Amino acid sequence: MYILAFESSCDETACAVLEMDEGKRILKSNIIASQVDIHALYGGVVPEIASRAHIEAISKITYEALEKAGVTLSQIGAIAVTNGPGLIGALLVAVNFAKSLAFANNIPLVPVDHIKGHVAANYLTHTELEPPFLSLVVSGGHTSFFNVKSYTEFEEIASTRDDAAGECFDKIGRVMGLPYPGGAAMDKLATQGDKNAIPFPSPAISKDTLDFSFSGLKTAVVNYINTKNQKGEQLPRADIAASCTHSIVEAIKSKVKLALEETGYDKIVLAGGVSANSHIRAGIEGVCRRKKATFYAPDLCLCGDNAAMIGAQGYYEYLNGKTADESLNAYPS
Ligand code: KG4
Ligand code: ZN
């Protein structure tokens, strides 16, 4: 069946067409209208501007996605849409658009959780992947371990107690004057620095929990930068990026090891925007090699927010009977 999917939870307006059936996971088109350039002017996402930009983009990208896929609306078997979590004004744009399209054309409407969508990006990259498995979602808003019991049944087993990993990368990137959002720039810069140059605190709070805490690390790095600036000293940017990344990677490695041991899984699925980070991928790969576990991560083009992942998850939600009526609403958290 063909799925038409929408995503507008933050600063990307996205539409995708997928062909999904038993043993078939084909991404026919995947269009993303990014607002990064607009929000870069403000150093962060401005919610009202995001909502307005979604409204401007959503019709155009829908035509584009259908045309690129070579599929007409009459061939669509289900419409999937992110209805949370995210910025409420932003979410409502795709929810309303998808709702109108679905009910005007008599097509089933499937609400999709954004976080489950990130995990489902892996189904498109690894067409053999099936639950159950352990998943680590690292994004701008979340850092959590999930026990993915089935395609639709997720149990959160640990999370960050404060900031998300992406938030930490972005804040440090901003203070160092790196291009917005800072995560990707921090990734590149970290490869040029000495990871042992500066001993920053670890986000792995204690040995006996899978939870993280990124706020201490974020504050320590920002204080280090401010002190250097106040003294008029040159910032060792690459060393800061490398040392901070090292601290995050070591924390993630130790928690992944513990999570594999505690859950008994031999498969771990990484997901979310921060899953594009080359150092984090290499770190988890190393743990999996030693633990004889299989490591999955999405293609780089499916790590950030997109509608392909919403379509993939939407297909399994649809099979599970989760459809919505005209009362479908969005939820921010
Ligand atoms: O999943 P996502 O696109 O949006 C949310 O649902 O939050 O994640 C965005 C986050 C941003 O914080 C961004 O800086 C980060 O993902 N990110 C990265 C990299 N690419 C994107 N963080 C670290 N390394 C990267 N290569
Ligand atoms: Zn996301």
mmCIF file of C-alpha atoms and ligand atoms in Angstrom:
data_model
loop_
_atom_site.group_PDB
_atom_site.id
_atom_site.type_symbol
_atom_site.label_atom_id
_atom_site.label_comp_id
_atom_site.label_asym_id
_atom_site.label_seq_id
_atom_site.Cartn_x
_atom_site.Cartn_y
_atom_site.Cartn_z
ATOM 1 C CA MET A 1 0.000 0.000 0.000
ATOM 2 C CA TYR A 2 1.036 3.599 -0.540
ATOM 3 C CA ILE A 3 1.401 5.876 2.484
ATOM 4 C CA LEU A 4 1.471 9.666 2.306
ATOM 5 C CA ALA A 5 3.225 11.092 5.379
ATOM 6 C CA PHE A 6 3.620 14.539 6.951
ATOM 7 C CA GLU A 7 5.930 15.993 9.601
ATOM 8 C CA SER A 8 5.943 19.577 10.965
ATOM 9 C CA SER A 9 6.821 19.211 14.652
ATOM 10 C CA CYS A 10 9.712 21.676 14.699
ATOM 11 C CA ASP A 11 11.560 23.486 11.902
ATOM 12 C CA GLU A 12 11.302 21.125 8.922
ATOM 13 C CA THR A 13 8.139 20.844 6.828
ATOM 14 C CA ALA A 14 8.260 17.363 5.329
ATOM 15 C CA CYS A 15 6.173 15.134 3.097
ATOM 16 C CA ALA A 16 6.979 11.633 1.853
ATOM 17 C CA VAL A 17 5.413 8.806 -0.120
ATOM 18 C CA LEU A 18 6.232 5.208 0.789
ATOM 19 C CA GLU A 19 5.247 1.840 -0.598
ATOM 20 C CA MET A 20 4.895 -0.527 2.353
ATOM 21 C CA ASP A 21 3.732 -4.122 2.422
ATOM 22 C CA GLU A 22 4.853 -7.322 4.066
ATOM 23 C CA GLY A 23 8.522 -7.667 3.104
ATOM 24 C CA LYS A 24 8.427 -4.359 1.192
ATOM 25 C CA ARG A 25 9.668 -0.995 2.501
ATOM 26 C CA ILE A 26 10.236 1.412 -0.372
ATOM 27 C CA LEU A 27 10.727 5.141 0.003
ATOM 28 C CA LYS A 28 9.279 6.658 -3.182
ATOM 29 C CA SER A 29 9.865 10.338 -2.332
ATOM 30 C CA ASN A 30 11.087 12.311 0.654
ATOM 31 C CA ILE A 31 10.738 16.104 0.463
ATOM 32 C CA ILE A 32 11.986 18.398 3.231
ATOM 33 C CA ALA A 33 11.532 22.171 3.281
ATOM 34 C CA SER A 34 14.038 23.260 5.909
ATOM 35 C CA GLN A 35 13.656 26.490 7.892
ATOM 36 C CA VAL A 36 17.193 26.345 9.282
ATOM 37 C CA ASP A 37 18.319 29.497 7.437
ATOM 38 C CA ILE A 38 15.413 31.509 8.882
ATOM 39 C CA HIS A 39 15.949 30.384 12.505
ATOM 40 C CA ALA A 40 19.744 30.743 12.211
ATOM 41 C CA LEU A 41 19.180 34.531 12.304
ATOM 42 C CA TYR A 42 17.808 34.130 15.863
ATOM 43 C CA GLY A 43 20.143 31.351 17.046
ATOM 44 C CA GLY A 44 17.212 29.001 17.749
ATOM 45 C CA VAL A 45 13.744 28.007 16.568
ATOM 46 C CA VAL A 46 11.176 30.833 16.860
ATOM 47 C CA PRO A 47 7.841 28.964 17.239
ATOM 48 C CA GLU A 48 5.575 31.499 15.540
ATOM 49 C CA ILE A 49 7.908 31.874 12.567
ATOM 50 C CA ALA A 50 8.095 28.062 12.325
ATOM 51 C CA SER A 51 4.287 27.730 12.147
ATOM 52 C CA ARG A 52 4.002 30.398 9.452
ATOM 53 C CA ALA A 53 6.773 28.815 7.380
ATOM 54 C CA HIS A 54 5.066 25.377 7.644
ATOM 55 C CA ILE A 55 1.825 26.884 6.302
ATOM 56 C CA GLU A 56 3.673 28.428 3.375
ATOM 57 C CA ALA A 57 5.485 25.203 2.451
ATOM 58 C CA ILE A 58 3.091 22.331 3.069
ATOM 59 C CA SER A 59 0.904 22.397 -0.093
ATOM 60 C CA LYS A 60 3.877 22.793 -2.418
ATOM 61 C CA ILE A 61 5.862 19.906 -0.914
ATOM 62 C CA THR A 62 2.782 17.643 -1.028
ATOM 63 C CA TYR A 63 2.485 18.114 -4.805
ATOM 64 C CA GLU A 64 6.249 17.622 -5.097
ATOM 65 C CA ALA A 65 6.240 14.390 -3.056
ATOM 66 C CA LEU A 66 3.344 12.868 -5.019
ATOM 67 C CA GLU A 67 4.830 13.894 -8.359
ATOM 68 C CA LYS A 68 8.300 12.573 -7.522
ATOM 69 C CA ALA A 69 6.788 9.279 -6.367
ATOM 70 C CA GLY A 70 4.652 9.014 -9.505
ATOM 71 C CA VAL A 71 1.618 8.358 -7.317
ATOM 72 C CA THR A 72 -1.790 10.096 -7.279
ATOM 73 C CA LEU A 73 -3.869 10.824 -4.196
ATOM 74 C CA SER A 74 -6.411 8.201 -5.278
ATOM 75 C CA GLN A 75 -3.708 5.503 -4.876
ATOM 76 C CA ILE A 76 -2.888 6.475 -1.268
ATOM 77 C CA GLY A 77 -4.031 3.873 1.271
ATOM 78 C CA ALA A 78 -3.331 5.874 4.443
ATOM 79 C CA ILE A 79 -2.179 9.352 5.481
ATOM 80 C CA ALA A 80 0.256 9.438 8.415
ATOM 81 C CA VAL A 81 1.004 12.585 10.389
ATOM 82 C CA THR A 82 3.105 13.515 13.428
ATOM 83 C CA ASN A 83 0.727 14.714 16.152
ATOM 84 C CA GLY A 84 3.319 15.052 18.945
ATOM 85 C CA PRO A 85 5.579 15.765 20.703
ATOM 86 C CA GLY A 86 6.803 19.100 19.351
ATOM 87 C CA LEU A 87 5.925 22.787 19.091
ATOM 88 C CA ILE A 88 2.142 22.957 19.278
ATOM 89 C CA GLY A 89 1.655 25.656 16.642
ATOM 90 C CA ALA A 90 4.017 23.834 14.291
ATOM 91 C CA LEU A 91 2.395 20.409 14.834
ATOM 92 C CA LEU A 92 -1.094 21.787 14.166
ATOM 93 C CA VAL A 93 -0.157 22.770 10.609
ATOM 94 C CA ALA A 94 0.506 19.231 9.343
ATOM 95 C CA VAL A 95 -2.216 17.726 11.573
ATOM 96 C CA ASN A 96 -4.851 20.025 10.085
ATOM 97 C CA PHE A 97 -3.552 19.658 6.559
ATOM 98 C CA ALA A 98 -3.445 15.851 6.777
ATOM 99 C CA LYS A 99 -6.868 15.764 8.422
ATOM 100 C CA SER A 100 -8.460 17.832 5.645
ATOM 101 C CA LEU A 101 -6.792 15.780 2.925
ATOM 102 C CA ALA A 102 -7.795 12.495 4.561
ATOM 103 C CA PHE A 103 -11.444 13.329 5.148
ATOM 104 C CA ALA A 104 -11.971 15.123 1.813
ATOM 105 C CA ASN A 105 -10.652 12.067 -0.002
ATOM 106 C CA ASN A 106 -11.956 9.340 2.298
ATOM 107 C CA ILE A 107 -8.470 8.059 3.202
ATOM 108 C CA PRO A 108 -7.672 6.632 6.678
ATOM 109 C CA LEU A 109 -5.754 9.074 8.905
ATOM 110 C CA VAL A 110 -2.982 7.691 11.149
ATOM 111 C CA PRO A 111 -1.472 9.759 13.996
ATOM 112 C CA VAL A 112 2.217 9.057 14.640
ATOM 113 C CA ASP A 113 4.438 9.806 17.639
ATOM 114 C CA HIS A 114 7.546 11.719 16.499
ATOM 115 C CA ILE A 115 9.923 9.679 18.670
ATOM 116 C CA LYS A 116 8.589 6.351 17.393
ATOM 117 C CA GLY A 117 9.005 7.816 13.910
ATOM 118 C CA HIS A 118 12.713 8.469 14.529
ATOM 119 C CA VAL A 119 13.172 4.805 15.460
ATOM 120 C CA ALA A 120 11.203 3.707 12.376
ATOM 121 C CA ALA A 121 13.676 5.541 10.095
ATOM 122 C CA ASN A 122 15.797 2.453 10.714
ATOM 123 C CA TYR A 123 13.235 0.183 9.027
ATOM 124 C CA LEU A 124 13.863 2.021 5.759
ATOM 125 C CA THR A 125 17.658 1.810 6.075
ATOM 126 C CA HIS A 126 17.757 -1.784 7.372
ATOM 127 C CA THR A 127 14.927 -3.507 5.538
ATOM 128 C CA GLU A 128 15.449 -6.721 7.522
ATOM 129 C CA LEU A 129 15.160 -5.025 10.948
ATOM 130 C CA GLU A 130 12.263 -6.157 13.147
ATOM 131 C CA PRO A 131 11.415 -5.586 16.838
ATOM 132 C CA PRO A 132 11.996 -6.440 19.615
ATOM 133 C CA PHE A 133 15.172 -4.450 20.258
ATOM 134 C CA LEU A 134 16.790 -1.852 22.497
ATOM 135 C CA SER A 135 16.710 1.697 21.132
ATOM 136 C CA LEU A 136 18.535 4.881 22.063
ATOM 137 C CA VAL A 137 16.861 8.057 20.791
ATOM 138 C CA VAL A 138 19.142 11.106 20.844
ATOM 139 C CA SER A 139 17.706 14.305 19.415
ATOM 140 C CA GLY A 140 17.350 18.011 20.066
ATOM 141 C CA GLY A 141 14.564 17.382 22.566
ATOM 142 C CA HIS A 142 15.086 13.800 23.784
ATOM 143 C CA THR A 143 17.727 11.395 25.039
ATOM 144 C CA SER A 144 16.065 8.133 26.075
ATOM 145 C CA PHE A 145 16.423 4.377 26.040
ATOM 146 C CA PHE A 146 13.387 2.398 24.892
ATOM 147 C CA ASN A 147 12.482 -1.228 25.083
ATOM 148 C CA VAL A 148 10.845 -1.565 21.657
ATOM 149 C CA LYS A 149 8.676 -4.608 22.289
ATOM 150 C CA SER A 150 6.867 -4.530 18.945
ATOM 151 C CA TYR A 151 6.471 -2.088 16.044
ATOM 152 C CA THR A 152 4.003 -0.065 18.094
ATOM 153 C CA GLU A 153 4.724 -0.893 21.742
ATOM 154 C CA PHE A 154 7.520 1.183 23.303
ATOM 155 C CA GLU A 155 8.556 1.258 26.955
ATOM 156 C CA GLU A 156 10.842 4.132 28.014
ATOM 157 C CA ILE A 157 13.382 2.587 30.366
ATOM 158 C CA ALA A 158 15.612 5.627 30.961
ATOM 159 C CA SER A 159 16.024 9.222 29.877
ATOM 160 C CA THR A 160 17.933 12.404 30.483
ATOM 161 C CA ARG A 161 17.026 14.085 33.735
ATOM 162 C CA ASP A 162 17.440 17.556 32.220
ATOM 163 C CA ASP A 163 18.773 18.654 28.801
ATOM 164 C CA ALA A 164 18.895 16.472 25.694
ATOM 165 C CA ALA A 165 22.230 15.659 24.016
ATOM 166 C CA GLY A 166 21.319 17.763 20.956
ATOM 167 C CA GLU A 167 20.483 20.752 23.158
ATOM 168 C CA CYS A 168 23.918 20.449 24.780
ATOM 169 C CA PHE A 169 25.726 20.330 21.396
ATOM 170 C CA ASP A 170 23.654 23.256 20.072
ATOM 171 C CA LYS A 171 24.204 25.487 23.111
ATOM 172 C CA ILE A 172 27.980 24.922 23.144
ATOM 173 C CA GLY A 173 28.123 25.427 19.369
ATOM 174 C CA ARG A 174 26.265 28.733 19.752
ATOM 175 C CA VAL A 175 28.561 30.000 22.529
ATOM 176 C CA MET A 176 31.572 29.151 20.350
ATOM 177 C CA GLY A 177 30.018 30.978 17.387
ATOM 178 C CA LEU A 178 29.587 27.857 15.220
ATOM 179 C CA PRO A 179 26.912 27.752 12.484
ATOM 180 C CA TYR A 180 23.354 26.984 13.681
ATOM 181 C CA PRO A 181 22.346 24.344 14.683
ATOM 182 C CA GLY A 182 25.639 23.491 16.361
ATOM 183 C CA GLY A 183 25.463 19.676 16.380
ATOM 184 C CA ALA A 184 26.806 19.003 12.899
ATOM 185 C CA ALA A 185 29.503 21.695 13.203
ATOM 186 C CA MET A 186 30.603 20.297 16.605
ATOM 187 C CA ASP A 187 30.892 16.839 15.008
ATOM 188 C CA LYS A 188 33.322 18.118 12.330
ATOM 189 C CA LEU A 189 35.311 20.329 14.698
ATOM 190 C CA ALA A 190 35.734 17.482 17.208
ATOM 191 C CA THR A 191 37.660 15.415 14.649
ATOM 192 C CA GLN A 192 40.351 18.143 14.568
ATOM 193 C CA GLY A 193 40.893 18.475 18.333
ATOM 194 C CA ASP A 194 42.498 16.599 21.236
ATOM 195 C CA LYS A 195 39.756 14.699 23.074
ATOM 196 C CA ASN A 196 41.850 14.543 26.256
ATOM 197 C CA ALA A 197 42.772 18.249 26.305
ATOM 198 C CA ILE A 198 40.102 19.408 28.783
ATOM 199 C CA PRO A 199 38.529 17.179 31.480
ATOM 200 C CA PHE A 200 34.805 18.020 31.305
ATOM 201 C CA PRO A 201 32.219 16.343 33.593
ATOM 202 C CA SER A 202 30.440 13.218 32.416
ATOM 203 C CA PRO A 203 26.711 13.098 31.520
ATOM 204 C CA ALA A 204 26.658 9.542 32.939
ATOM 205 C CA ILE A 205 25.418 10.524 36.398
ATOM 206 C CA SER A 206 25.966 7.287 38.262
ATOM 207 C CA LYS A 207 26.939 3.694 37.544
ATOM 208 C CA ASP A 208 23.651 2.112 38.588
ATOM 209 C CA THR A 209 21.188 4.035 36.427
ATOM 210 C CA LEU A 210 20.674 4.277 32.671
ATOM 211 C CA ASP A 211 19.646 7.934 33.028
ATOM 212 C CA PHE A 212 21.782 10.809 31.724
ATOM 213 C CA SER A 213 22.234 14.423 32.805
ATOM 214 C CA PHE A 214 23.671 16.863 30.256
ATOM 215 C CA SER A 215 23.136 20.145 32.116
ATOM 216 C CA GLY A 216 26.319 19.850 34.229
ATOM 217 C CA LEU A 217 28.469 19.257 31.158
ATOM 218 C CA LYS A 218 26.764 22.080 29.254
ATOM 219 C CA THR A 219 27.309 24.548 32.105
ATOM 220 C CA ALA A 220 30.934 23.454 32.616
ATOM 221 C CA VAL A 221 31.777 23.948 28.932
ATOM 222 C CA VAL A 222 29.987 27.314 28.747
ATOM 223 C CA ASN A 223 31.803 28.491 31.924
ATOM 224 C CA TYR A 224 35.143 27.344 30.478
ATOM 225 C CA ILE A 225 34.478 29.346 27.293
ATOM 226 C CA ASN A 226 33.313 32.445 29.194
ATOM 227 C CA THR A 227 36.405 32.363 31.460
ATOM 228 C CA LYS A 228 38.725 32.112 28.444
ATOM 229 C CA ASN A 229 36.878 35.007 26.769
ATOM 230 C CA GLN A 230 37.054 37.169 29.919
ATOM 231 C CA LYS A 231 40.811 36.611 30.142
ATOM 232 C CA GLY A 232 41.138 37.527 26.478
ATOM 233 C CA GLU A 233 42.701 34.141 25.732
ATOM 234 C CA GLN A 234 42.266 32.394 22.424
ATOM 235 C CA LEU A 235 39.587 29.672 22.470
ATOM 236 C CA PRO A 236 40.915 26.187 21.719
ATOM 237 C CA ARG A 237 37.687 25.488 19.764
ATOM 238 C CA ALA A 238 38.659 22.124 18.313
ATOM 239 C CA ASP A 239 39.918 20.864 21.694
ATOM 240 C CA ILE A 240 36.699 22.058 23.380
ATOM 241 C CA ALA A 241 34.560 20.272 20.761
ATOM 242 C CA ALA A 242 36.683 17.107 20.964
ATOM 243 C CA SER A 243 36.794 17.007 24.781
ATOM 244 C CA CYS A 244 33.087 17.712 25.183
ATOM 245 C CA THR A 245 32.202 15.119 22.518
ATOM 246 C CA HIS A 246 34.519 12.621 24.214
ATOM 247 C CA SER A 247 32.676 13.119 27.485
ATOM 248 C CA ILE A 248 29.313 12.509 25.762
ATOM 249 C CA VAL A 249 30.563 9.489 23.794
ATOM 250 C CA GLU A 250 32.084 7.820 26.876
ATOM 251 C CA ALA A 251 28.834 8.350 28.806
ATOM 252 C CA ILE A 252 26.741 6.907 25.971
ATOM 253 C CA LYS A 253 29.123 3.937 25.619
ATOM 254 C CA SER A 254 28.873 3.068 29.305
ATOM 255 C CA LYS A 255 25.059 3.362 29.310
ATOM 256 C CA VAL A 256 24.673 1.340 26.099
ATOM 257 C CA LYS A 257 26.818 -1.410 27.609
ATOM 258 C CA LEU A 258 24.724 -1.410 30.786
ATOM 259 C CA ALA A 259 21.436 -1.280 28.843
ATOM 260 C CA LEU A 260 22.423 -4.280 26.706
ATOM 261 C CA GLU A 261 23.350 -6.201 29.865
ATOM 262 C CA GLU A 262 20.184 -5.234 31.757
ATOM 263 C CA THR A 263 17.756 -5.933 28.919
ATOM 264 C CA GLY A 264 19.569 -8.946 27.456
ATOM 265 C CA TYR A 265 19.054 -7.596 23.918
ATOM 266 C CA ASP A 266 21.657 -8.229 21.247
ATOM 267 C CA LYS A 267 20.365 -5.471 18.938
ATOM 268 C CA ILE A 268 20.568 -1.723 19.521
ATOM 269 C CA VAL A 269 18.918 0.824 17.259
ATOM 270 C CA LEU A 270 20.151 4.421 17.363
ATOM 271 C CA ALA A 271 17.748 7.178 16.278
ATOM 272 C CA GLY A 272 17.140 10.961 16.284
ATOM 273 C CA GLY A 273 19.027 13.941 14.847
ATOM 274 C CA VAL A 274 22.119 13.334 17.019
ATOM 275 C CA SER A 275 22.392 9.784 15.617
ATOM 276 C CA ALA A 276 24.208 11.465 12.681
ATOM 277 C CA ASN A 277 27.173 12.112 15.004
ATOM 278 C CA SER A 278 30.184 10.198 13.697
ATOM 279 C CA HIS A 279 31.874 9.921 17.115
ATOM 280 C CA ILE A 280 28.751 8.555 18.823
ATOM 281 C CA ARG A 281 28.227 6.031 16.014
ATOM 282 C CA ALA A 282 31.846 4.847 16.230
ATOM 283 C CA GLY A 283 31.624 4.602 20.040
ATOM 284 C CA ILE A 284 28.458 2.475 20.041
ATOM 285 C CA GLU A 285 29.812 0.332 17.202
ATOM 286 C CA GLY A 286 32.847 -0.464 19.384
ATOM 287 C CA VAL A 287 30.663 -1.459 22.353
ATOM 288 C CA CYS A 288 28.537 -3.679 20.096
ATOM 289 C CA ARG A 289 31.613 -5.388 18.644
ATOM 290 C CA ARG A 290 32.805 -6.260 22.156
ATOM 291 C CA LYS A 291 29.340 -7.322 23.339
ATOM 292 C CA LYS A 292 28.617 -9.271 20.119
ATOM 293 C CA ALA A 293 25.507 -7.164 19.544
ATOM 294 C CA THR A 294 24.267 -5.741 16.240
ATOM 295 C CA PHE A 295 24.247 -1.980 15.826
ATOM 296 C CA TYR A 296 21.718 -0.191 13.614
ATOM 297 C CA ALA A 297 21.576 3.506 12.730
ATOM 298 C CA PRO A 298 19.622 5.329 10.024
ATOM 299 C CA ASP A 299 21.152 6.599 6.779
ATOM 300 C CA LEU A 300 22.469 10.094 7.435
ATOM 301 C CA CYS A 301 19.664 11.610 5.336
ATOM 302 C CA LEU A 302 17.047 9.981 7.626
ATOM 303 C CA CYS A 303 18.567 11.007 10.998
ATOM 304 C CA GLY A 304 17.045 14.494 11.230
ATOM 305 C CA ASP A 305 13.329 15.263 11.087
ATOM 306 C CA ASN A 306 11.659 13.904 7.949
ATOM 307 C CA ALA A 307 8.316 12.460 6.856
ATOM 308 C CA ALA A 308 9.726 9.151 5.565
ATOM 309 C CA MET A 309 10.168 7.956 9.154
ATOM 310 C CA ILE A 310 6.589 9.045 9.978
ATOM 311 C CA GLY A 311 5.312 7.049 7.009
ATOM 312 C CA ALA A 312 7.270 3.963 8.081
ATOM 313 C CA GLN A 313 5.902 4.099 11.633
ATOM 314 C CA GLY A 314 2.468 5.076 10.277
ATOM 315 C CA TYR A 315 2.316 1.865 8.265
ATOM 316 C CA TYR A 316 2.784 -0.271 11.397
ATOM 317 C CA GLU A 317 0.351 1.865 13.418
ATOM 318 C CA TYR A 318 -2.194 1.414 10.616
ATOM 319 C CA LEU A 319 -1.699 -2.378 10.639
ATOM 320 C CA ASN A 320 -2.262 -2.221 14.383
ATOM 321 C CA GLY A 321 -5.610 -0.476 13.808
ATOM 322 C CA LYS A 322 -4.616 2.999 15.021
ATOM 323 C CA THR A 323 -6.604 5.462 12.930
ATOM 324 C CA ALA A 324 -8.022 8.838 13.953
ATOM 325 C CA ASP A 325 -11.274 10.666 13.287
ATOM 326 C CA GLU A 326 -11.987 14.383 12.766
ATOM 327 C CA SER A 327 -11.290 15.080 16.442
ATOM 328 C CA LEU A 328 -7.536 14.343 16.092
ATOM 329 C CA ASN A 329 -5.507 16.902 18.021
ATOM 330 C CA ALA A 330 -1.791 17.594 18.521
ATOM 331 C CA TYR A 331 0.067 17.274 21.828
ATOM 332 C CA PRO A 332 3.236 19.225 22.678
ATOM 333 C CA SER A 333 4.885 16.762 25.103
HETATM 334 O O1 KG4 B 1 15.749 14.786 15.716
HETATM 335 P P1 KG4 B 1 16.073 16.194 15.370
HETATM 336 O O2 KG4 B 1 16.226 16.555 13.907
HETATM 337 O O3 KG4 B 1 15.014 17.155 15.976
HETATM 338 C C1 KG4 B 1 14.383 16.847 17.183
HETATM 339 O O4 KG4 B 1 13.432 16.029 17.156
HETATM 340 O O5 KG4 B 1 14.858 17.384 18.210
HETATM 341 O O6 KG4 B 1 17.413 16.552 16.130
HETATM 342 C C2 KG4 B 1 18.014 17.804 15.967
HETATM 343 C C3 KG4 B 1 19.295 17.806 16.766
HETATM 344 C C4 KG4 B 1 19.915 19.195 16.858
HETATM 345 O O7 KG4 B 1 20.249 19.411 18.202
HETATM 346 C C5 KG4 B 1 21.144 19.079 15.991
HETATM 347 O O8 KG4 B 1 22.202 19.930 16.350
HETATM 348 C C6 KG4 B 1 21.522 17.623 16.215
HETATM 349 O O9 KG4 B 1 20.277 16.965 16.144
HETATM 350 N N1 KG4 B 1 22.472 17.088 15.225
HETATM 351 C C7 KG4 B 1 23.686 16.618 15.572
HETATM 352 C C8 KG4 B 1 24.328 16.233 14.370
HETATM 353 N N2 KG4 B 1 23.465 16.469 13.343
HETATM 354 C C9 KG4 B 1 22.324 17.003 13.897
HETATM 355 N N3 KG4 B 1 24.286 16.493 16.780
HETATM 356 C C10 KG4 B 1 25.524 15.976 16.799
HETATM 357 N N4 KG4 B 1 26.203 15.588 15.696
HETATM 358 C C11 KG4 B 1 25.657 15.692 14.467
HETATM 359 N N5 KG4 B 1 26.327 15.288 13.392
HETATM 360 ZN ZN ZN B 2 13.114 14.843 15.705
#
